Short mmCIF file of N, CA, C and O and ligand atoms in Angstrom, two decimals:
data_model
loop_
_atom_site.label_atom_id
_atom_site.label_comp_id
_atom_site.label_asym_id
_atom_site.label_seq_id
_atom_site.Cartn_x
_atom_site.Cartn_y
_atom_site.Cartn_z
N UNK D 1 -72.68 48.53 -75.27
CA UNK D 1 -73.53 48.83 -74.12
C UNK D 1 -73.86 50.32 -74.04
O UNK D 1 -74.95 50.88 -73.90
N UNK D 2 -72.65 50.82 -74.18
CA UNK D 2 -73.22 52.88 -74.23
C UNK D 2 -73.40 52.97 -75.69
O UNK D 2 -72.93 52.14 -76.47
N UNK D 3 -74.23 54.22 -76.12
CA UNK D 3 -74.07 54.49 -77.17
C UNK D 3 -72.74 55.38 -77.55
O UNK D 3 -71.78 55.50 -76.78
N UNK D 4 -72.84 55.96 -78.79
CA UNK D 4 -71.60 56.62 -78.86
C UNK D 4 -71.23 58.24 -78.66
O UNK D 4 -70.25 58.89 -79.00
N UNK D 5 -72.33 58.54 -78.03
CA UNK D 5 -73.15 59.55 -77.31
C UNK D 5 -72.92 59.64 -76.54
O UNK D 5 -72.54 60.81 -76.55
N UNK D 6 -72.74 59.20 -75.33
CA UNK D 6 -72.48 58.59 -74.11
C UNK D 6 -70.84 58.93 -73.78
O UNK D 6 -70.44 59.84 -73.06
N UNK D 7 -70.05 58.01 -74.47
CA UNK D 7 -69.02 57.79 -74.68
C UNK D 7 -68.26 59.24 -75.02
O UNK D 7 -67.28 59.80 -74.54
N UNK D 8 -69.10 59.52 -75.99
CA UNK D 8 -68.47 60.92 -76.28
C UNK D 8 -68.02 61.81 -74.96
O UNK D 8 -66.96 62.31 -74.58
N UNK D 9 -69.70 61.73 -74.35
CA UNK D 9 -69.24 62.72 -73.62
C UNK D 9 -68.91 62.68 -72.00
O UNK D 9 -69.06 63.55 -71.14
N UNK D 10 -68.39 61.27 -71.93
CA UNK D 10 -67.61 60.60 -70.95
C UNK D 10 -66.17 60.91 -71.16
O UNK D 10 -65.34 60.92 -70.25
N UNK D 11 -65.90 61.19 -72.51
CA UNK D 11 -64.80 61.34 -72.40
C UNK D 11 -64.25 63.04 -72.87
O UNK D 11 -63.12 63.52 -72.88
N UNK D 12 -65.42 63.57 -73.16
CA UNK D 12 -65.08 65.13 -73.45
C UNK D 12 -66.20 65.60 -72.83
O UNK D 12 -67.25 66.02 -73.31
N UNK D 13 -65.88 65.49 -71.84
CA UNK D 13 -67.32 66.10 -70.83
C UNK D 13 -67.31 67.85 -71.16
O UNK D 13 -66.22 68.42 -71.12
N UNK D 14 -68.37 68.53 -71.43
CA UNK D 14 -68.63 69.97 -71.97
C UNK D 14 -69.01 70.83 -70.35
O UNK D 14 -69.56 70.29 -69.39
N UNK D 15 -68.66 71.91 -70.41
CA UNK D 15 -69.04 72.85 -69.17
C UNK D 15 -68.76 72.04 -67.96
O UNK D 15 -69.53 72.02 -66.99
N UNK D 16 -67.37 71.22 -68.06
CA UNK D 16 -67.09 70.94 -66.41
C UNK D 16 -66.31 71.90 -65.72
O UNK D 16 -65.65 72.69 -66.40
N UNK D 17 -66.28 71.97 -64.41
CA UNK D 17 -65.69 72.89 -63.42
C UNK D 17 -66.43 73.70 -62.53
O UNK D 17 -67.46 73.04 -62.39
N UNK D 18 -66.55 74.67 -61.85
CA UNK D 18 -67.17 75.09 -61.27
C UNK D 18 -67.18 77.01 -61.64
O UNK D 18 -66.24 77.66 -62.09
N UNK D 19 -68.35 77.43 -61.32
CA UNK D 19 -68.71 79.11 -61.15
C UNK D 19 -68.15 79.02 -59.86
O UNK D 19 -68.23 77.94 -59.28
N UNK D 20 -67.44 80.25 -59.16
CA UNK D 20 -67.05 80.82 -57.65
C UNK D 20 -67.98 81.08 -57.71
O UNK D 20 -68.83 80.48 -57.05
N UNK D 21 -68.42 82.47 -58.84
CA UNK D 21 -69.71 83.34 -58.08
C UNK D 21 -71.39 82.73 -58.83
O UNK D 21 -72.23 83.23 -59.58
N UNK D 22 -71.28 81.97 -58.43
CA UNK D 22 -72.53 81.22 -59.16
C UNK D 22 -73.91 81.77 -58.50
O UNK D 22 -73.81 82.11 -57.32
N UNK D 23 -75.07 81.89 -59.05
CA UNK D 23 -75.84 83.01 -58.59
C UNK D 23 -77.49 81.62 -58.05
O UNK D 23 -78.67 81.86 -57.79
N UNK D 24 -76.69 80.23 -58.12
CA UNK D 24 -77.16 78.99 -57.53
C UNK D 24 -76.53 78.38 -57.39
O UNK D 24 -75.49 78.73 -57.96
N UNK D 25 -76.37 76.84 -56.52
CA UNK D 25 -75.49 75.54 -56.75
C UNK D 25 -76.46 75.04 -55.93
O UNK D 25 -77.18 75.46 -55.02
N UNK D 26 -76.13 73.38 -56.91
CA UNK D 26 -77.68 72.42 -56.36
C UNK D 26 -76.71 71.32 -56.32
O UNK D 26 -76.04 71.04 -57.32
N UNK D 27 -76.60 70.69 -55.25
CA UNK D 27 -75.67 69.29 -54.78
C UNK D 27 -76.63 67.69 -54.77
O UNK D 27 -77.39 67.47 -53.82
N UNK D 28 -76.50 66.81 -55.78
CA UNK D 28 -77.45 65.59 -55.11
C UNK D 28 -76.93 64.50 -55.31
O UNK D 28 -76.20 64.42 -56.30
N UNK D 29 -77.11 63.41 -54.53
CA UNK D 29 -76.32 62.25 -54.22
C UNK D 29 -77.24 60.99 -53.70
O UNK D 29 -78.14 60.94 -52.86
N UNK D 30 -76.61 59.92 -54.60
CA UNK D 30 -77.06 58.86 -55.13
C UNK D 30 -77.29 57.61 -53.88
O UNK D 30 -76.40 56.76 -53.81
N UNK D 31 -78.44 57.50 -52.94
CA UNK D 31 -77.65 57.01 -51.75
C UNK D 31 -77.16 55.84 -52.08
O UNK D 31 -76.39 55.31 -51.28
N UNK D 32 -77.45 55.22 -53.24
CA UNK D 32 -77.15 53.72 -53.71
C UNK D 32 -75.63 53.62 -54.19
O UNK D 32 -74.93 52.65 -53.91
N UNK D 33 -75.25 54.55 -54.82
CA UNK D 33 -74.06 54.22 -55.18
C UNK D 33 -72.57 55.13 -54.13
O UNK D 33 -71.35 54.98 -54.01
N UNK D 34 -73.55 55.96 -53.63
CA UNK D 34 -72.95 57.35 -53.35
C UNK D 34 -72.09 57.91 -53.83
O UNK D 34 -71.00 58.07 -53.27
N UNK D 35 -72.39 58.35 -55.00
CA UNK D 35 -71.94 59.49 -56.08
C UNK D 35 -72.70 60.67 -55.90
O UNK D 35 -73.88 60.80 -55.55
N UNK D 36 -71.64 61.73 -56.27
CA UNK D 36 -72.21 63.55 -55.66
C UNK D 36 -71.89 63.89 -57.08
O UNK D 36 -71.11 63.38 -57.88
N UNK D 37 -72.95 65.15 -57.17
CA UNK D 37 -73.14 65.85 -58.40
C UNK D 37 -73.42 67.15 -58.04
O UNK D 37 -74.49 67.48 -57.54
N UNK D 38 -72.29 68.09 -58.32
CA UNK D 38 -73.12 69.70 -58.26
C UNK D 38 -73.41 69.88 -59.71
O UNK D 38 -73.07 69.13 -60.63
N UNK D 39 -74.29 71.27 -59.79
CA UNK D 39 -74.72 71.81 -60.52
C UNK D 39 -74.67 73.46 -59.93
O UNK D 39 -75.25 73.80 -58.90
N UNK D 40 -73.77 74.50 -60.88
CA UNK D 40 -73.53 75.52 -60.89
C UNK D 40 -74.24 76.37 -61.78
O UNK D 40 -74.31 75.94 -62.94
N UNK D 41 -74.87 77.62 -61.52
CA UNK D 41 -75.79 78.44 -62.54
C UNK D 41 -75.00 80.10 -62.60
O UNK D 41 -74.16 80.58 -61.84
N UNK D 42 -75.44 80.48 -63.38
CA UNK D 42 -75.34 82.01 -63.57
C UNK D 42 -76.81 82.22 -64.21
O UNK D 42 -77.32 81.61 -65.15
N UNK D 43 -77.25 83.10 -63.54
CA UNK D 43 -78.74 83.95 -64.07
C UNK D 43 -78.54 85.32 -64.77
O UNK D 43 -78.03 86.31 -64.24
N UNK D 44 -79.13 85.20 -66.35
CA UNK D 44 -79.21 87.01 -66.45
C UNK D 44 -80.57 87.18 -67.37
O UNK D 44 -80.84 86.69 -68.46
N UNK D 45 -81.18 87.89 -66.67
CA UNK D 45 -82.93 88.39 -67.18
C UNK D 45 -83.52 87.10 -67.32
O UNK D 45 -84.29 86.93 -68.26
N UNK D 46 -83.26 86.00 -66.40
CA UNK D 46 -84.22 84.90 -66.16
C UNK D 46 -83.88 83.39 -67.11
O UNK D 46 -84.48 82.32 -67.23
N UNK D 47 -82.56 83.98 -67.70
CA UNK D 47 -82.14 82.55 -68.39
C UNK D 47 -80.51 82.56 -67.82
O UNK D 47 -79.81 83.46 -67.35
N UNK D 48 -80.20 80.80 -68.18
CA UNK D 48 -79.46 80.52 -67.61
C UNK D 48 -77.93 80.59 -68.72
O UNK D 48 -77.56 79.79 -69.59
N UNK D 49 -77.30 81.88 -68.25
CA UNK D 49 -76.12 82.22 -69.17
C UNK D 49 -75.35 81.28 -69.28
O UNK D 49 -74.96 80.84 -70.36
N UNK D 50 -74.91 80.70 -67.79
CA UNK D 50 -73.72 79.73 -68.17
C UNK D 50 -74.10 78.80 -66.67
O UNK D 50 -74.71 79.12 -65.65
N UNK D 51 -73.41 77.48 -67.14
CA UNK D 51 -73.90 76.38 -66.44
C UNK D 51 -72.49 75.43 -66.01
O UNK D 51 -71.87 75.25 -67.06
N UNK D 52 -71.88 74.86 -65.02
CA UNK D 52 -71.05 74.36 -65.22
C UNK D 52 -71.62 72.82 -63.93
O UNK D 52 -72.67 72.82 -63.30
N UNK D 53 -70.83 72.02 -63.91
CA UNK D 53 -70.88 70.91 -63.01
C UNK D 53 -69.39 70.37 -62.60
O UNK D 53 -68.30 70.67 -63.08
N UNK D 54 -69.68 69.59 -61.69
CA UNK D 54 -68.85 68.78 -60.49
C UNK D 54 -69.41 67.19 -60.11
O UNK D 54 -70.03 66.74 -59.15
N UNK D 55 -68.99 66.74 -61.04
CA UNK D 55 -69.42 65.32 -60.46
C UNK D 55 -68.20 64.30 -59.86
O UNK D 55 -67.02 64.38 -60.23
N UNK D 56 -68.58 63.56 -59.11
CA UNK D 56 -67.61 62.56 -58.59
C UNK D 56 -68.62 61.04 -58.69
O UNK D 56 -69.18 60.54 -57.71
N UNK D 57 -68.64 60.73 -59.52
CA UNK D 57 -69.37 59.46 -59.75
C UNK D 57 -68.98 58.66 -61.15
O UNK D 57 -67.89 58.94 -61.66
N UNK D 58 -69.87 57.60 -61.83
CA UNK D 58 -69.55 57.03 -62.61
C UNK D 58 -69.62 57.31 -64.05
O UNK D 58 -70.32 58.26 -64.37
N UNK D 59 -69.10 56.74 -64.83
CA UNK D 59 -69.35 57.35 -66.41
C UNK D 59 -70.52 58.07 -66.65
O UNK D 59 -70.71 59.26 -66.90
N UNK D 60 -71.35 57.04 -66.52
CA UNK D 60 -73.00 57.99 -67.18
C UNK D 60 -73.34 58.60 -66.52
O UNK D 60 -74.18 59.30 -67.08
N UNK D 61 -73.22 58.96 -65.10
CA UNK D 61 -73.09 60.17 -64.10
C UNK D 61 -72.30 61.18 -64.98
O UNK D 61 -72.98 62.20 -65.03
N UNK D 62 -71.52 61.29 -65.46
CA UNK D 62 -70.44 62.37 -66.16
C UNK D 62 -70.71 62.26 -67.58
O UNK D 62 -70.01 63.07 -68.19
N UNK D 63 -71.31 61.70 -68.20
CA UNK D 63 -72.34 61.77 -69.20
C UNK D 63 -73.40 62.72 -69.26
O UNK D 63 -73.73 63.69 -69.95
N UNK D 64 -73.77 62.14 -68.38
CA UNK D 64 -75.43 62.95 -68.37
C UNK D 64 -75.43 64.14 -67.71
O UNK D 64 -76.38 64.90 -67.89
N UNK D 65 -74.06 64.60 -66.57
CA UNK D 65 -73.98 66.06 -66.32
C UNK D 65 -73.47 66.87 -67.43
O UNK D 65 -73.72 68.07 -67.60
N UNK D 66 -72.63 66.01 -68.29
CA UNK D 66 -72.56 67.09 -69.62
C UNK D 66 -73.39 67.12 -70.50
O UNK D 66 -73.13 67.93 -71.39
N UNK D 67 -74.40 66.49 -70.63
CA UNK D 67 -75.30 66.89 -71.84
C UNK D 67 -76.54 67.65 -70.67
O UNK D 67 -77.53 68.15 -71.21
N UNK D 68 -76.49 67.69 -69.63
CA UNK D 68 -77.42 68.52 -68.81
C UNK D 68 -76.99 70.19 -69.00
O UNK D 68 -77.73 71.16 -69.17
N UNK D 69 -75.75 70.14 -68.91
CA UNK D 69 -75.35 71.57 -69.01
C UNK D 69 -75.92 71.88 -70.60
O UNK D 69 -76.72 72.77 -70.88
N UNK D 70 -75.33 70.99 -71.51
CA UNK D 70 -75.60 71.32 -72.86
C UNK D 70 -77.25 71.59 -72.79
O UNK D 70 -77.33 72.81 -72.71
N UNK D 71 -78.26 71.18 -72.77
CA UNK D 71 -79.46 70.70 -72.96
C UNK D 71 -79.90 72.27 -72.60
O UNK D 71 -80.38 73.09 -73.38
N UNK D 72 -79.53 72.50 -70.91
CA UNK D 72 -80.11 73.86 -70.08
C UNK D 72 -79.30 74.87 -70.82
O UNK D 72 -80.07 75.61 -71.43
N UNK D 73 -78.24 75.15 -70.98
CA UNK D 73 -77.51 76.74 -71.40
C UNK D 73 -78.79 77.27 -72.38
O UNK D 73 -79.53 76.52 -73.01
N UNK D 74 -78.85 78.44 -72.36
CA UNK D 74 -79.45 79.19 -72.87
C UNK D 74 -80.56 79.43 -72.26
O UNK D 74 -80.87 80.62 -72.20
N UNK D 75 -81.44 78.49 -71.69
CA UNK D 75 -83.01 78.30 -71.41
C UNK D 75 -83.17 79.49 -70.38
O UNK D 75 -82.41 80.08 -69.60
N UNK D 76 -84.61 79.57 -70.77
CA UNK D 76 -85.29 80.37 -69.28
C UNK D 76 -85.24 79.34 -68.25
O UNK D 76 -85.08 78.13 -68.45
N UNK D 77 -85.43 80.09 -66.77
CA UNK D 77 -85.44 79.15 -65.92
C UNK D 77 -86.76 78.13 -65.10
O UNK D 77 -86.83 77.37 -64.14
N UNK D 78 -87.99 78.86 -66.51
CA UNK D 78 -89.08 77.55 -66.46
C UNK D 78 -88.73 76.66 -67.36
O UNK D 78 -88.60 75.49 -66.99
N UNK D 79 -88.54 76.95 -68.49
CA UNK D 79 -87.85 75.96 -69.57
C UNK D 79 -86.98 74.99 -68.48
O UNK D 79 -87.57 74.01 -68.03
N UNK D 80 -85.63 75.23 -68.06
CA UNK D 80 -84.47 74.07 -67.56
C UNK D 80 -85.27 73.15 -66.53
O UNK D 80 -85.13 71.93 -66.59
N UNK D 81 -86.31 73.91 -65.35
CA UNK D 81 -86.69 73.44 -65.11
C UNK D 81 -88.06 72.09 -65.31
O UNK D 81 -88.59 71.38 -64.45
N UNK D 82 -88.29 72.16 -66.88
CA UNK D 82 -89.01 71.71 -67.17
C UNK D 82 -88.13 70.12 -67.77
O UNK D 82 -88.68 69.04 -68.00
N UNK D 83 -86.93 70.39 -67.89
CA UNK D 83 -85.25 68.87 -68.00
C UNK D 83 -86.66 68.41 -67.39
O UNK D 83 -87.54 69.17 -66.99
N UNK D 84 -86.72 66.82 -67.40
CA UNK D 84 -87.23 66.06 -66.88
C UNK D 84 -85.64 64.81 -67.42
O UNK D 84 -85.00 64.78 -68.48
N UNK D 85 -85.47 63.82 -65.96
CA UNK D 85 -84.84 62.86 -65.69
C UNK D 85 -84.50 62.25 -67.20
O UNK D 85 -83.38 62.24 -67.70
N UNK D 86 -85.84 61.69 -67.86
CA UNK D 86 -86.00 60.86 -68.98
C UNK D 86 -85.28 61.84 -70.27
O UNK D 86 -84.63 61.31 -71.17
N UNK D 87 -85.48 63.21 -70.19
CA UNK D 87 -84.82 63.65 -71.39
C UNK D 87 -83.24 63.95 -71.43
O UNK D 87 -82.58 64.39 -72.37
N UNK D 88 -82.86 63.60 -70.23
CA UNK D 88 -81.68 63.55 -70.32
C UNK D 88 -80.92 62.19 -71.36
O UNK D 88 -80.20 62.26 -72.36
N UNK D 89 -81.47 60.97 -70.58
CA UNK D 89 -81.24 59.95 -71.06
C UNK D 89 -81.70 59.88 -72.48
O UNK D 89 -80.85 59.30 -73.15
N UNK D 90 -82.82 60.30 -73.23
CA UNK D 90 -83.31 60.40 -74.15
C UNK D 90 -82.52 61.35 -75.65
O UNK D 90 -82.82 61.34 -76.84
N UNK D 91 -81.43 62.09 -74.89
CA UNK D 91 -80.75 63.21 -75.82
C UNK D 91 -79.61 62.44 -75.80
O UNK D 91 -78.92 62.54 -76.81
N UNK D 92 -79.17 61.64 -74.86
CA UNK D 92 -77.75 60.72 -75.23
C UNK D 92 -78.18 59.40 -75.93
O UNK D 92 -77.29 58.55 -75.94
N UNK D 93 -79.05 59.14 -76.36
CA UNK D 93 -79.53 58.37 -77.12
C UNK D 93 -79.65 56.63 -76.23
O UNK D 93 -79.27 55.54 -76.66
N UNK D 94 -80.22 56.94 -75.09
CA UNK D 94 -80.52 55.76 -74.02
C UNK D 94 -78.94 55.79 -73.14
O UNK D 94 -77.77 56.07 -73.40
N UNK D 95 -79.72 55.34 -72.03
CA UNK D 95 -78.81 54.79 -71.09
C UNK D 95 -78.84 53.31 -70.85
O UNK D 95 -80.01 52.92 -70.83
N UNK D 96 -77.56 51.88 -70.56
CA UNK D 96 -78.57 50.54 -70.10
C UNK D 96 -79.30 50.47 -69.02
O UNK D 96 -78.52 51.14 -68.34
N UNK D 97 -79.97 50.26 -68.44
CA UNK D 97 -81.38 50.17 -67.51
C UNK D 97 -80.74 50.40 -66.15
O UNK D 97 -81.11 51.20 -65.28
N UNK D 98 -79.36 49.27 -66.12
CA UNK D 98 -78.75 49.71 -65.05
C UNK D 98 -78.14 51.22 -64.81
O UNK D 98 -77.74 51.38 -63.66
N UNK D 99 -78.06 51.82 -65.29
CA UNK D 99 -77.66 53.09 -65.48
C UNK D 99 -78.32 53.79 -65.69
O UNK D 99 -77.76 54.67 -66.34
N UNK D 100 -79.78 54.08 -65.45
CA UNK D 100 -80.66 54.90 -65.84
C UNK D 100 -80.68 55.68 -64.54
O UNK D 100 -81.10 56.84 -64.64
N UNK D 101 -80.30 55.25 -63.34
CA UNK D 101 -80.29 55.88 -62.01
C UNK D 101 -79.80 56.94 -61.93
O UNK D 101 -80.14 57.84 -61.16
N UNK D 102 -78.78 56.98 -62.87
CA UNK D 102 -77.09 58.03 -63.09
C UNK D 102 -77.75 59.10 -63.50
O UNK D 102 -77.28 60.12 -62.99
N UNK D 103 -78.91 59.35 -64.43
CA UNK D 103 -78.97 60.28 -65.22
C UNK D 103 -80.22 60.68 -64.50
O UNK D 103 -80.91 61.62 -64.91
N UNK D 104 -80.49 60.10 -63.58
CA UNK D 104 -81.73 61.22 -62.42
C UNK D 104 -80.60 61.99 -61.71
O UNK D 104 -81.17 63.07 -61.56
N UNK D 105 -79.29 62.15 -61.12
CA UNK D 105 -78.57 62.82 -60.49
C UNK D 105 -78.46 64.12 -61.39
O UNK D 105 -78.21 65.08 -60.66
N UNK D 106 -78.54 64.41 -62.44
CA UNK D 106 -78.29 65.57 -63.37
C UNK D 106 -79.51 66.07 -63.47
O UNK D 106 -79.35 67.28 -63.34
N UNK D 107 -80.72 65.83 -63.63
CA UNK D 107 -81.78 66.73 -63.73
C UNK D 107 -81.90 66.97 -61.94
O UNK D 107 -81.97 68.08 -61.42
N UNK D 108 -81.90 66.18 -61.49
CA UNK D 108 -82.27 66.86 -59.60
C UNK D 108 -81.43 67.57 -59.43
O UNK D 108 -81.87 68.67 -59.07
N UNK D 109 -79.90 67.52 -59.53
CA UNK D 109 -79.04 68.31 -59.05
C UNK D 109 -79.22 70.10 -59.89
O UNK D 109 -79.07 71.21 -59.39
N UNK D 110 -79.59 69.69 -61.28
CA UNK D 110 -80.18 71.15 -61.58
C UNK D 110 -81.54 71.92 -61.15
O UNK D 110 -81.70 73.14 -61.21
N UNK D 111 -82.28 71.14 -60.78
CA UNK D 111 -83.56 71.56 -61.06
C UNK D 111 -82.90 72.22 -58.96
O UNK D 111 -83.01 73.39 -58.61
N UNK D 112 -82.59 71.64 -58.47
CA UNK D 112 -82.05 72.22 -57.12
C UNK D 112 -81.01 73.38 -57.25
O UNK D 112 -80.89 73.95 -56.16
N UNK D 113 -80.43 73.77 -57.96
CA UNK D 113 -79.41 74.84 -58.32
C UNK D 113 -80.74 75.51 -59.09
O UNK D 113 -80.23 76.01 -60.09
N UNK D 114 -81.48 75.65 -59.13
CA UNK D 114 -82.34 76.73 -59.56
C UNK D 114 -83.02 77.07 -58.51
O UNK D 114 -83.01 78.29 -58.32
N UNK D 115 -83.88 76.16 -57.41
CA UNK D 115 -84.47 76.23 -56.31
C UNK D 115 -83.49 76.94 -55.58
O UNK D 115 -84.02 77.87 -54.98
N UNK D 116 -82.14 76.86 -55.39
CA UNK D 116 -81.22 77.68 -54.91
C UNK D 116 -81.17 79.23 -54.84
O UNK D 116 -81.18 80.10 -53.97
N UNK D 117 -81.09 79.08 -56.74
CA UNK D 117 -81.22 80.77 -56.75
C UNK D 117 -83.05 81.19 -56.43
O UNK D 117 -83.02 82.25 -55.80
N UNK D 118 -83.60 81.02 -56.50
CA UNK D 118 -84.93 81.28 -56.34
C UNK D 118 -84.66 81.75 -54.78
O UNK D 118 -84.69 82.94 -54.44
N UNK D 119 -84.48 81.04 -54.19
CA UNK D 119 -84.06 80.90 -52.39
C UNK D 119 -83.64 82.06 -51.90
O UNK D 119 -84.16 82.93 -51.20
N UNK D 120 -81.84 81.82 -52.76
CA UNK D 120 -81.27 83.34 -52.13
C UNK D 120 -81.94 84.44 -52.80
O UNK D 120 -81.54 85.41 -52.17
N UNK D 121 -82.56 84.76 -53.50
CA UNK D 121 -83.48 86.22 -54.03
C UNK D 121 -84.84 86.14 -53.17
O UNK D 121 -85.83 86.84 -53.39
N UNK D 122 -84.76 85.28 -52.29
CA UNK D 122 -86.30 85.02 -51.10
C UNK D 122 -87.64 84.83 -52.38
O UNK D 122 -88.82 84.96 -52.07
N UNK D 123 -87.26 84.56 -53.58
CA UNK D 123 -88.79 84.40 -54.43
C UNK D 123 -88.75 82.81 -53.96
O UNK D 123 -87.94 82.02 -53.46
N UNK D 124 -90.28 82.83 -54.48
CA UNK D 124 -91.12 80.86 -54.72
C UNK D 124 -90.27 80.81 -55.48
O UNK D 124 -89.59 81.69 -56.01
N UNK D 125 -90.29 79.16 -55.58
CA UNK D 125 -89.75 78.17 -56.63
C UNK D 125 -90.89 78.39 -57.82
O UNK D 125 -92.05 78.00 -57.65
N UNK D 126 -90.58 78.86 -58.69
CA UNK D 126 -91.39 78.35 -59.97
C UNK D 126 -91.16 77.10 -60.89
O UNK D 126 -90.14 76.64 -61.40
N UNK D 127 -92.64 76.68 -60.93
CA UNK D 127 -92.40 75.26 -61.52
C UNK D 127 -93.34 75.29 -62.73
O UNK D 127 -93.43 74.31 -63.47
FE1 FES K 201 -73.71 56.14 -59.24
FE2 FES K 201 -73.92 56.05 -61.76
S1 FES K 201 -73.33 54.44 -60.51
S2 FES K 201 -74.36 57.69 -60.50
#
């Protein structure tokens, strides 16, 4: 049912934990299942140095927040914001259908930890 992609990184989830001084954090939650997902950033000259997450939800919820961190590290912050839902699922090599819900919590919860930092520096959201 998962691939082995999936699995992997259900079970060696990459960049979990949290930034204290995180220079964003974007929180979003599933009203269907109600599972919570942060997303933690560090900004330096407009890309995203380091990325960490917090999820409390189901496997492919904790799947797809670790290959979200993987996917964004490095990027500028039009690039991460450009993650779309589907490429998440698309880099773990599919999700089953029922579970495709899981892996919209990781691109919203980032693409909101960027709207964050945008916020506290009083700039627009760039999209
Ligand atoms: Fe809730 Fe997967 S079942 S995020």
């Amino acid at each position: 049912m998962y691939t082995e992609k999936v699995m992997d990184h259900f079970k060696n989830p990459r960049n979990m934990g949290e930034i204290p001084d995180a220079d964003g954090v974007g929180t979003v939650g599933n009203p269907v299942c109600g599972d919570l997902m942060t997303i933690y950033i560090k900004v330096k000259d407009n890309r995203l140095i380091d990325i960490k997450f917090k999820t409390f939800g189901c496997g492919s919820a904790i799947a797809t927040s670790s290959m979200i961190t993987e996917l964004a590290k490095g990027k500028t912050l039009e690039e991460a914001m450009k993650i779309t839902r589907g490429d998440v699922a698309d880099s773990l090599g599919g999700l089953p259908p029922v579970k495709m819900h899981c892996s919209n919590l990781a691109a919203d919860a980032l693409h909101a930890a960027i709207e964050d930092y945008y916020k506290r520096r009083g700039e627009e959201v760039k999209k």
